[in-house]
Tab-separated table of C-alpha atoms and ligand atoms in Angstrom:
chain	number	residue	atom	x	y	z
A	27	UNK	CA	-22.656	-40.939	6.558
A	28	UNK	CA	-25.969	-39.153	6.325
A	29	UNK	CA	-27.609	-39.656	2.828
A	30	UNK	CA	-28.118	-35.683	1.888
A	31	UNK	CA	-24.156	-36.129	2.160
A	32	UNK	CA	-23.265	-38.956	-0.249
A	33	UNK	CA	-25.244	-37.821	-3.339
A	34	UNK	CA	-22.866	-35.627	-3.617
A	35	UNK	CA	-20.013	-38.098	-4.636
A	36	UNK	CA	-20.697	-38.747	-7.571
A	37	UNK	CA	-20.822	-35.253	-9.035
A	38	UNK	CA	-17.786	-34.543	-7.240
A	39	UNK	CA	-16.073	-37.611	-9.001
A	40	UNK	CA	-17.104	-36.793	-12.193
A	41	UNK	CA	-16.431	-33.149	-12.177
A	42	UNK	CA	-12.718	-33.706	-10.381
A	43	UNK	CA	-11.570	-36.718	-13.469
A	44	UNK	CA	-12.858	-33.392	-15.410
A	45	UNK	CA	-10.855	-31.237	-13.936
A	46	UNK	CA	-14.166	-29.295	-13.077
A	47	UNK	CA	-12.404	-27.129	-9.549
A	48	UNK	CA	-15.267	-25.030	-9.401
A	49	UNK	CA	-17.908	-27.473	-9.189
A	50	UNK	CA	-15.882	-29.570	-7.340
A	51	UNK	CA	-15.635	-26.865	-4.502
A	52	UNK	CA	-18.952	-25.911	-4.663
A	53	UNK	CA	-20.139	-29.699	-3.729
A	54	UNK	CA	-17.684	-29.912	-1.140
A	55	UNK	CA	-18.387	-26.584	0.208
A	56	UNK	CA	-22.418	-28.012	0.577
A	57	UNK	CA	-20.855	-31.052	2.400
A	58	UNK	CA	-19.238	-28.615	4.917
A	59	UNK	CA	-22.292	-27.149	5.793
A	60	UNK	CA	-24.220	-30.393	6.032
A	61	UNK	CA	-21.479	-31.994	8.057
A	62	UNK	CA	-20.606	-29.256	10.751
A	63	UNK	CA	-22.444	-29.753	13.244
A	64	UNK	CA	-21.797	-33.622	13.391
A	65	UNK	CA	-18.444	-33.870	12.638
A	66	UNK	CA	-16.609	-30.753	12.961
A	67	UNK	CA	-13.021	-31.900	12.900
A	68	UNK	CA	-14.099	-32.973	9.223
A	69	UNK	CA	-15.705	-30.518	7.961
A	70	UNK	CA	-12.859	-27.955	9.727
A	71	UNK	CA	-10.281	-30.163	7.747
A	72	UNK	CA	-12.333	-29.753	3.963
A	73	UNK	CA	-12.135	-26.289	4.805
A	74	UNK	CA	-8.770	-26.385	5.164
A	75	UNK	CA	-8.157	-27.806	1.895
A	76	UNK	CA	-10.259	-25.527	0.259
A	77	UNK	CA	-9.199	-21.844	1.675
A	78	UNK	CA	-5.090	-23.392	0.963
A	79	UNK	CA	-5.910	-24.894	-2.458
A	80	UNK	CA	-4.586	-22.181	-5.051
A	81	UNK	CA	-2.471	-19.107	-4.876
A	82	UNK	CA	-1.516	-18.807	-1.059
A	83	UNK	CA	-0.939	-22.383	-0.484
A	84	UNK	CA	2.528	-22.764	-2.686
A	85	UNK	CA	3.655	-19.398	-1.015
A	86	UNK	CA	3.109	-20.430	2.426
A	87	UNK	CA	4.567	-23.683	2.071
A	88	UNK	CA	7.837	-22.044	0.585
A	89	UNK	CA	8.160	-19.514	3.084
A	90	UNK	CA	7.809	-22.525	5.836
A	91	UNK	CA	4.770	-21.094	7.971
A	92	UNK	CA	1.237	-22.847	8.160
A	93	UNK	CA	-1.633	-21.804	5.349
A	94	UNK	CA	-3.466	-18.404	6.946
A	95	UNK	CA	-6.502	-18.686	9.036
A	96	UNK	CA	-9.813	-18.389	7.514
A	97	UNK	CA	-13.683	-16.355	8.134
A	98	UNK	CA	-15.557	-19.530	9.462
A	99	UNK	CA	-18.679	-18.989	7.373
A	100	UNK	CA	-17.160	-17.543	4.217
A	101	UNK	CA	-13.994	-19.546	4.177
A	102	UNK	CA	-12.295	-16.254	2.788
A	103	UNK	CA	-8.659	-15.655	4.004
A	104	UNK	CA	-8.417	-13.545	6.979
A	105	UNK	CA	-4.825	-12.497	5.880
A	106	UNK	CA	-2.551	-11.748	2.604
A	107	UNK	CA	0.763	-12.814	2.247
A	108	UNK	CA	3.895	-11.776	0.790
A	109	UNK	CA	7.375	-12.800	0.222
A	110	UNK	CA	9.134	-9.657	-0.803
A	111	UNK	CA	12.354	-10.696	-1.534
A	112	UNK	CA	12.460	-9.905	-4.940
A	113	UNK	CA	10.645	-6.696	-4.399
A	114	UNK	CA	12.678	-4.313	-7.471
A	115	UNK	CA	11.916	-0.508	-6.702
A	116	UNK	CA	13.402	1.310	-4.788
A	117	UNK	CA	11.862	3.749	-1.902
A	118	UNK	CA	12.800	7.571	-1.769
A	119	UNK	CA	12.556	8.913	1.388
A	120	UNK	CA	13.558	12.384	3.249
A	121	UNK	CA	16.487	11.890	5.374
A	122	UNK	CA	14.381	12.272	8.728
A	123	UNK	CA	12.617	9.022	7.547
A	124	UNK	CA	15.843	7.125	6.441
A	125	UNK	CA	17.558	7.891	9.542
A	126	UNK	CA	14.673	6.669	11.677
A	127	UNK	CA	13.983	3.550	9.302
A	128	UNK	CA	17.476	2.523	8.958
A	129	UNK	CA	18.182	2.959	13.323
A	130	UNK	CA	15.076	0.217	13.379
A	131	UNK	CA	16.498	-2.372	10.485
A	132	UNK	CA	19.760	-1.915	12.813
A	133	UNK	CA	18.483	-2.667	15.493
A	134	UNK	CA	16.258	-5.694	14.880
A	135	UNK	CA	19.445	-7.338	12.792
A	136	UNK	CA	21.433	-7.315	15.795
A	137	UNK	CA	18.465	-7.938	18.096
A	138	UNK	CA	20.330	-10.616	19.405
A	139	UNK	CA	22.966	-8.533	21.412
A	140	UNK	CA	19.627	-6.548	22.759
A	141	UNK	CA	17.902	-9.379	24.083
A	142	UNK	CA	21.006	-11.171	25.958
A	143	UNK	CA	21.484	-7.736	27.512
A	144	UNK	CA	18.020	-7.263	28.886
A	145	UNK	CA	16.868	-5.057	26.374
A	146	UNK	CA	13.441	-5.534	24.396
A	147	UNK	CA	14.372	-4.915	20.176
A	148	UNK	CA	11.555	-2.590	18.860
A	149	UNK	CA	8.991	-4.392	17.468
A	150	UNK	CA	5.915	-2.089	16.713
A	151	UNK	CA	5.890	0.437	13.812
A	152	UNK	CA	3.346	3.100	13.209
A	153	UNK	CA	3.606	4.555	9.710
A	154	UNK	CA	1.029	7.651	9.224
A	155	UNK	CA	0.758	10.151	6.403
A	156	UNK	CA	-1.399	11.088	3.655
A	157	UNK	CA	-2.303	8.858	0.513
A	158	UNK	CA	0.635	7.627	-1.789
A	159	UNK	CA	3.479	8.264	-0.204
A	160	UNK	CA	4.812	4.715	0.158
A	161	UNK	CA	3.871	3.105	3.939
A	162	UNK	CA	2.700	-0.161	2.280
A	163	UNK	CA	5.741	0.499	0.600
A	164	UNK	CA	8.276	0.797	3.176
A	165	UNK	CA	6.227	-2.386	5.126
A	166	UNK	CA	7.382	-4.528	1.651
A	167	UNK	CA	10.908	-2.964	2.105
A	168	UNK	CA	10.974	-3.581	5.552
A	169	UNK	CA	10.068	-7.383	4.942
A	170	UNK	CA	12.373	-7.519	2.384
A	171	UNK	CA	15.347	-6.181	4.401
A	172	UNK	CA	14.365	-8.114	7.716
A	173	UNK	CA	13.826	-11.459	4.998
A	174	UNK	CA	10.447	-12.075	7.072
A	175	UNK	CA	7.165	-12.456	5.012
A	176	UNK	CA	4.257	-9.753	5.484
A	177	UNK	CA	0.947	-11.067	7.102
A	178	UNK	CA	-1.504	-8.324	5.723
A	179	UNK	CA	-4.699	-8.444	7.623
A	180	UNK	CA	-7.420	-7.756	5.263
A	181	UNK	CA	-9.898	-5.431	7.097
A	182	UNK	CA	-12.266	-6.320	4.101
A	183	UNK	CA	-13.087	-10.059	5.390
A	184	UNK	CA	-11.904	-9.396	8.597
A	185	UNK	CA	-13.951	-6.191	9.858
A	186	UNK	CA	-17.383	-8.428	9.647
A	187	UNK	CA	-20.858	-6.876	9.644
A	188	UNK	CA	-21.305	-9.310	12.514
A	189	UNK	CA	-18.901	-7.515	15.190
A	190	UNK	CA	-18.876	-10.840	17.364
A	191	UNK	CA	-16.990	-12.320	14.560
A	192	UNK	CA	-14.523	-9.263	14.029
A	193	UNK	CA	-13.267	-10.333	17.329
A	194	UNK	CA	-13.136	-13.935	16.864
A	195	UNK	CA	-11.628	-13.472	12.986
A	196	UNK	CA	-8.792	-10.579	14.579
A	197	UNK	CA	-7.442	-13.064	17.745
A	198	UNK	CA	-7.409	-15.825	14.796
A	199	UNK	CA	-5.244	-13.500	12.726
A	200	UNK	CA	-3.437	-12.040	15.984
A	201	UNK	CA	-2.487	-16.062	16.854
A	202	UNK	CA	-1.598	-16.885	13.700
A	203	UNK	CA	0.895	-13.895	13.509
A	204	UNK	CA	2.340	-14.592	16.406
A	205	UNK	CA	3.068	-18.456	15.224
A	206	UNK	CA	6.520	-17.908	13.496
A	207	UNK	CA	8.848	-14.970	12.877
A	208	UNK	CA	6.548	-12.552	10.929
A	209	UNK	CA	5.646	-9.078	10.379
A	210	UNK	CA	1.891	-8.733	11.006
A	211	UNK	CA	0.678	-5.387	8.449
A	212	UNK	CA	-2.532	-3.845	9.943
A	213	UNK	CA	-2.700	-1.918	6.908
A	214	UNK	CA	-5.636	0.921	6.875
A	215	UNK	CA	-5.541	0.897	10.792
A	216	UNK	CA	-7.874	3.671	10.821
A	217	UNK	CA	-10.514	1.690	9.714
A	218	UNK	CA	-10.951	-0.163	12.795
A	219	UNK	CA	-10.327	2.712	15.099
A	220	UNK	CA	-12.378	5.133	12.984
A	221	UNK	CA	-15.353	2.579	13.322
A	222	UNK	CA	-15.531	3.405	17.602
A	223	UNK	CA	-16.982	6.603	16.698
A	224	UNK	CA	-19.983	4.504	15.673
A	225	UNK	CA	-22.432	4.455	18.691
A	226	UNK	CA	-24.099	1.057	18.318
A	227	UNK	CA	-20.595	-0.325	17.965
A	228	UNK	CA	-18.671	1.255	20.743
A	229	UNK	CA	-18.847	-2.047	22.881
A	230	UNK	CA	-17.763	-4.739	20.683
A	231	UNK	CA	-15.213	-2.270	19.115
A	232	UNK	CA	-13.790	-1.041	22.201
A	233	UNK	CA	-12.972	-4.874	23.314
A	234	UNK	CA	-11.834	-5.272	20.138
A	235	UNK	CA	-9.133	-2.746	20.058
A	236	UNK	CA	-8.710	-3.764	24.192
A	237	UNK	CA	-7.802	-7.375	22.240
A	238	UNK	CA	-5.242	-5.512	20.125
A	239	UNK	CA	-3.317	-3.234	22.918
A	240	UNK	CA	-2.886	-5.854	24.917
A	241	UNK	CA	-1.865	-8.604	21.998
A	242	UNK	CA	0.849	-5.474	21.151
A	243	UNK	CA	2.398	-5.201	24.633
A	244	UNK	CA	3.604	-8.491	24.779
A	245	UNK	CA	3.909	-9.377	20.696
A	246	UNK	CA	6.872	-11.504	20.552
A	247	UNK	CA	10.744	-10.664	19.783
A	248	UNK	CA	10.664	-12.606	16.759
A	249	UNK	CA	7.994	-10.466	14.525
A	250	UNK	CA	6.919	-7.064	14.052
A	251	UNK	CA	3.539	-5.582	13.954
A	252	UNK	CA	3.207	-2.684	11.615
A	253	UNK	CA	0.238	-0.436	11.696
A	254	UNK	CA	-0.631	2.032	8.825
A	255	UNK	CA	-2.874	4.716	8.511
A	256	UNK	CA	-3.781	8.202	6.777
A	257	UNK	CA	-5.489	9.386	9.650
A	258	UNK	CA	-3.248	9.392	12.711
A	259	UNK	CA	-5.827	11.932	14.437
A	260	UNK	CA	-8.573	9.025	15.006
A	261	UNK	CA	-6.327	6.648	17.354
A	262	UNK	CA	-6.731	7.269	20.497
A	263	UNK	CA	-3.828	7.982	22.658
A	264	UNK	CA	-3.555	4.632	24.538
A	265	UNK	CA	-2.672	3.107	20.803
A	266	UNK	CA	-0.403	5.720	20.050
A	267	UNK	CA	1.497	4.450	22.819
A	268	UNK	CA	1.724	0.978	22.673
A	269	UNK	CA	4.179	1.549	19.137
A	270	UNK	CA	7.712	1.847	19.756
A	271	UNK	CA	8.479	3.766	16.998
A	272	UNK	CA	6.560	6.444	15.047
A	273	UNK	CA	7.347	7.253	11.526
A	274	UNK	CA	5.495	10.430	10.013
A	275	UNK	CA	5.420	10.180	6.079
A	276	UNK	CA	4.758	13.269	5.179
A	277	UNK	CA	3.830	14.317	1.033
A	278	UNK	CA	8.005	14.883	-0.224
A	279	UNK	CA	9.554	17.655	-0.400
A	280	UNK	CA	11.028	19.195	-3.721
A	281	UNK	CA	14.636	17.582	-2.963
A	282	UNK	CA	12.686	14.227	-2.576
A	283	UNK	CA	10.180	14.357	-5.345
A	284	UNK	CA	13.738	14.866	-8.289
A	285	UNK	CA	14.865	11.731	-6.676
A	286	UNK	CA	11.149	10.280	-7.567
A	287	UNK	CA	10.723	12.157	-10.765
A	288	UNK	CA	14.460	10.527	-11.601
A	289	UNK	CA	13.858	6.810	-10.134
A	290	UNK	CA	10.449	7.012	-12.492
A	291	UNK	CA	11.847	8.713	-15.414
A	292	UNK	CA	13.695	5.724	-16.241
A	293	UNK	CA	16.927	7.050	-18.060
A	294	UNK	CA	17.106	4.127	-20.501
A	295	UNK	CA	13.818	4.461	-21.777
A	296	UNK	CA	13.671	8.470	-21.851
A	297	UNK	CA	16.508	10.952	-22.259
A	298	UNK	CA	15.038	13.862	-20.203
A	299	UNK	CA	17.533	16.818	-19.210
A	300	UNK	CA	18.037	16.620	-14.597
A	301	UNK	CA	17.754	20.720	-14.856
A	302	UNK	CA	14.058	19.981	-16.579
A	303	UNK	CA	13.268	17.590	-13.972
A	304	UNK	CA	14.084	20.293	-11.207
A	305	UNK	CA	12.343	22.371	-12.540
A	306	UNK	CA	9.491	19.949	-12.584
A	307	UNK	CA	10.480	19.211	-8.556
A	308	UNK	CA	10.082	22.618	-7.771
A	309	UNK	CA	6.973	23.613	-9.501
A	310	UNK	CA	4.761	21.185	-8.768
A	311	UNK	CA	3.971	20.574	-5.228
A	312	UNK	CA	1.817	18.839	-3.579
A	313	UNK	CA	2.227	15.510	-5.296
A	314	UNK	CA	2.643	12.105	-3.750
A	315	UNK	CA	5.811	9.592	-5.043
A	316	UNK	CA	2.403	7.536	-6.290
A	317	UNK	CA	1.089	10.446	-8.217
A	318	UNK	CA	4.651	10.706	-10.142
A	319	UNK	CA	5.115	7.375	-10.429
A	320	UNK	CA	1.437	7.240	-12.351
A	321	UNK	CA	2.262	10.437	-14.480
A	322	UNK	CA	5.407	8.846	-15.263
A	323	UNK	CA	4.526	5.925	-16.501
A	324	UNK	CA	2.045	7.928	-18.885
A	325	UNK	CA	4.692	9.625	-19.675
A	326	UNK	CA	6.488	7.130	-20.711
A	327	UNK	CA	3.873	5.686	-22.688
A	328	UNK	CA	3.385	8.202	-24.572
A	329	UNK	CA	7.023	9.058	-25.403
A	330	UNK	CA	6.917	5.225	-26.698
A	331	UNK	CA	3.896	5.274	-28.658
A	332	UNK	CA	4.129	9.108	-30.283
A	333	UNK	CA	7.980	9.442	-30.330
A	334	UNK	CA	7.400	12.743	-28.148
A	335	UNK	CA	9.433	14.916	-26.864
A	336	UNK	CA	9.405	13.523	-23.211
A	337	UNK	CA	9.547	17.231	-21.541
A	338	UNK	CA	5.985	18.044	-23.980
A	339	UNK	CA	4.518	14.709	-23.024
A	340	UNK	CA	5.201	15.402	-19.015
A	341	UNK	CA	4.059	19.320	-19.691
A	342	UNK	CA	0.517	17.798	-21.373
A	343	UNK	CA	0.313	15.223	-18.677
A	344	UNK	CA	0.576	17.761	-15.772
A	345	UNK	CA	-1.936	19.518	-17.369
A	346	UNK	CA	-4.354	17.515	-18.131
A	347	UNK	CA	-4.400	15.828	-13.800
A	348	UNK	CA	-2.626	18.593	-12.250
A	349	UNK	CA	-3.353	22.242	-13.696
A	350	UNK	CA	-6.169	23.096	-11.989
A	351	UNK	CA	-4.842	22.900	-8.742
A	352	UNK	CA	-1.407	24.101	-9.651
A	353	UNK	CA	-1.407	27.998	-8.919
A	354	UNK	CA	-0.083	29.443	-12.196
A	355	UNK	CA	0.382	26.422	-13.599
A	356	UNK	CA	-0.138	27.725	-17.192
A	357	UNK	CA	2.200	31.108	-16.511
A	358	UNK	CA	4.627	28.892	-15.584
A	359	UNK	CA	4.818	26.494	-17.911
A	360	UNK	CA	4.870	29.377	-21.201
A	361	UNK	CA	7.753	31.155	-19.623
A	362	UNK	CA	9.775	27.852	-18.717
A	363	UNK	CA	9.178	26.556	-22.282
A	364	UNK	CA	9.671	29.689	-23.820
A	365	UNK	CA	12.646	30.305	-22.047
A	366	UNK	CA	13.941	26.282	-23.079
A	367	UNK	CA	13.407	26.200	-26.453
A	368	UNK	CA	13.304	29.847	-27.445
A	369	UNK	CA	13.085	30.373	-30.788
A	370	UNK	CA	12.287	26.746	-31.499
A	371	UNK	CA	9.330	27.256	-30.589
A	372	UNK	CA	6.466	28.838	-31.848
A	373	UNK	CA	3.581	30.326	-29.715
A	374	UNK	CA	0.606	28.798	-31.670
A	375	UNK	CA	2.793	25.398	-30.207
A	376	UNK	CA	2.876	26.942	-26.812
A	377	UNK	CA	-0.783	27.477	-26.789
A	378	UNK	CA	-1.609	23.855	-28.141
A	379	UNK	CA	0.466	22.155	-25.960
A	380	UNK	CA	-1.308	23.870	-23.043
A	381	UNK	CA	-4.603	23.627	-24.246
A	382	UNK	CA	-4.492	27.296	-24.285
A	383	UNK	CA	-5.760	30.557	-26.827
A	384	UNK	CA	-2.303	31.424	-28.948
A	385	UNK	CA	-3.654	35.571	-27.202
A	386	UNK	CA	-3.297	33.935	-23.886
A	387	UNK	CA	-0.032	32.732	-24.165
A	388	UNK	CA	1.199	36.311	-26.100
A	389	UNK	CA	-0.173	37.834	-22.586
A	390	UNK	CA	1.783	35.260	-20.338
A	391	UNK	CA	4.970	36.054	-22.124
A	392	UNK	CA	4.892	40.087	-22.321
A	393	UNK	CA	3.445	39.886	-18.007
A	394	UNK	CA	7.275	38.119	-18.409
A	395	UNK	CA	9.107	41.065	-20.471
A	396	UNK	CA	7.343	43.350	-18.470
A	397	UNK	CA	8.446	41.920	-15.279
A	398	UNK	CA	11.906	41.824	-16.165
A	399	UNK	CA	12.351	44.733	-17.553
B	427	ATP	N1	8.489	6.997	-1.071
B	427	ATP	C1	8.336	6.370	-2.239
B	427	ATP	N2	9.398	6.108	-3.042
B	427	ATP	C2	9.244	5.488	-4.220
B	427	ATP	N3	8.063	5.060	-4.691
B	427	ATP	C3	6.971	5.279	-3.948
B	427	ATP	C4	7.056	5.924	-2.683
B	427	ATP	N4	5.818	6.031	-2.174
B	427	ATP	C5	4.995	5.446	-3.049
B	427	ATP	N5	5.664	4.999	-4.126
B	427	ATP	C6	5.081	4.296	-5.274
B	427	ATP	O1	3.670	4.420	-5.215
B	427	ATP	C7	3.059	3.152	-4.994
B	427	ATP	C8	1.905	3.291	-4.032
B	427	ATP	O2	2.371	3.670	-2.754
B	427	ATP	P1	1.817	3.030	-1.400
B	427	ATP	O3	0.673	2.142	-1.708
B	427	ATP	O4	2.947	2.415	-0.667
B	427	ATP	O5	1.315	4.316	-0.659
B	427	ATP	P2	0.540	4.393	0.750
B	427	ATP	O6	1.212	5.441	1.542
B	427	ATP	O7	0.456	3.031	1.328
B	427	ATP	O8	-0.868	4.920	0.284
B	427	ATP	P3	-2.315	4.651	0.939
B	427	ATP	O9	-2.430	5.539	2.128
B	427	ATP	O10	-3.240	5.054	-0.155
B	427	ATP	O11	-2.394	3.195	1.278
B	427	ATP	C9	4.175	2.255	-4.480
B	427	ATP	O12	3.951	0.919	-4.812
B	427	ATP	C10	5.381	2.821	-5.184
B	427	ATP	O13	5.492	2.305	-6.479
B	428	MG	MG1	-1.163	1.758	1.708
């Protein structure tokens, strides 16, 4: 062994009986270098020890597959995984989605019966809608209900300045999927498709996503490849095709955000009154299950900490991330709490509650009277 190569020992000796990891893997990862021309095999099996060593190595082993495949220079997982098996929440979706998500989970439990029969289970997913509104989510749930562990593919270390290596690091990742029963989550799918708009890329990019098409027409029976993205207008219609199933996730309606609003307002923390919460459902649009679920939990916080009345606390939350793009936001909210707490409430509390003058809120109440009168 070359000289430049055994200095090294002894610092690694003395930092590992001092339980020194960091200096430890910085030694070893100069001996990769040094070694990798010479003796590959070697310094391919050091890397190895070092891209398993800590979180994802226990995981992997417990969920039986082989520790993920690594970016040859940076030794960074290509992949993510997760065992979602104790996964807690629970997803809200519109019926349209249920029925659609539920006929797939059928299908691929008794995919079995399909297969002896001929018949190919469904095996590609394409989840597409705005931000927030649950596809990593529903991937979780799905790997939950199908008790098969999600392979994310992390675009970050995988989508490499160097494009020659985005191919080599995606058929690594691609292979690696395909190893054992899995579902492979090519989460942010836009960003590789969005990046063939790039001239100097189109090449490498274009047999990149060739790579993928083809990898998806014949992905095995035994694992899933779920794609998800916010912007379904940048794929191209020859991906499009290639998944079996399509799932739009559009933002929820009102029926679906009270089902949010209630899964977030947890009842045995807060005691807030359902016909508030409708209210709430009906009024403000626009919002993602993420966005409630964030103003909830401040909600929550706050109701904790100040002892608040939890329908003020959501009112001032609202306000403060949501009024200015809520049309009438503050006309609303003086006649619904006017019209709650009636004399209960005074309209110098209206007006601080809303961040609003106490004249204001005397004009928002008569536009009222005068309206139904
Ligand atoms: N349909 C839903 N039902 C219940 N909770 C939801 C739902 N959608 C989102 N959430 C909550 O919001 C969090 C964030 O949602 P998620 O990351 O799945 O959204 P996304 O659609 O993947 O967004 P992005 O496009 O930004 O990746 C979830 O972990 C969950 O707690
Ligand atoms: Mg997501």
């Amino acid at each position: 062994m070359k000289e430049s190569v055994l200095k090294h020992l002894p610092n690694i000796v003395r930092a590992s009986l001092e339980g020194d990891k960091r200096t430890v893997e910085l030694a070893v990862m100069t001996i990769i270098r040094k070694i990798k021309k010479e003796n590959p095999s070697l310094s391919d099996e050091l890397a190895g020890i070092l891209s398993t060593y800590g979180a994802g190595a226990p995981l992997t082993r417990s969920l039986g597959i082989d520790p993920p495949p690594t970016d040859k220079e940076s030794y960074l997982s290509l992949v993510k995984i997760s065992d979602n098996s104790d996964l807690g929440d629970k997803i809200v979706l519109s019926e349209g989605t249920s029925i659609i998500v539920d006929r797939f989970l059928k299908e691929r439990e008794v995919m079995g019966k399909l297969i002896s029969n001929g018949i190919k289970p469904p095996n590609s997913l394409l989840l597409y809608g705005p931000p927030g509104v649950g596809k990593t989510f529903l991937a979780k749930v799905i790997s939950k209900q199908l008790n098969l562990p999600l392979i994310t593919l992390d675009l970050a270390s995988t989508v490499s300045s160097y494009l020659g290596k985005t191919g080599q690091n995606l058929k690594k990742v691609l292979e690696y999927a395909k190893s054992s029963p899995s579902i492979l989550f090519l989460d942010e799918f836009d960003a590789i498709a969005k990046r063939r708009d790039d001239p100097t890329d189109l090449g490498e990019l274009k047999r990149i996503v060739n790579v993928l098409l083809k990898e998806l027409e014949d992905w095995p029976n035994n694992s899933i490849v779920i794609a998800a993205t916010n912007h379904p207008e940048f794929l191209d219609k020859a991906i499009w095709r290639r998944f079996d199933i399509k799932i739009e996730m559009p933002l929820p309606d009102a029926t679906v955000r009270l089902k949010v609003w209630i899964e977030n307002m947890d009842k045995d923390i807060v005691d807030i009154p359902i016909d508030f919460l409708e209210f709430i459902s009906q009024s403000i649009e626009g919002v993602s299950p993420a966005d409630i679920k964030q103003i909830s939990e401040k909600v929550l916080r706050e109701v904790i900490v100040d002892d608040t009345d939890p329908r003020f606390a959501l009112i001032r939350v609202l306000r403060e991330s949501y009024s200015l793009s809520i049309p009438n936001f503050n006309k609303t909210m003086v006649k619904k709490l006017k019209s709650i707490f009636g004399k209960k409430i005074t309209q110098a509390q209206i007006a601080e509650l809303l961040g609003l003058s106490v004249s204001t809120v005397n004009h928002h109440l008569k536009s009222e009277s005068k309206l139904q009168n």
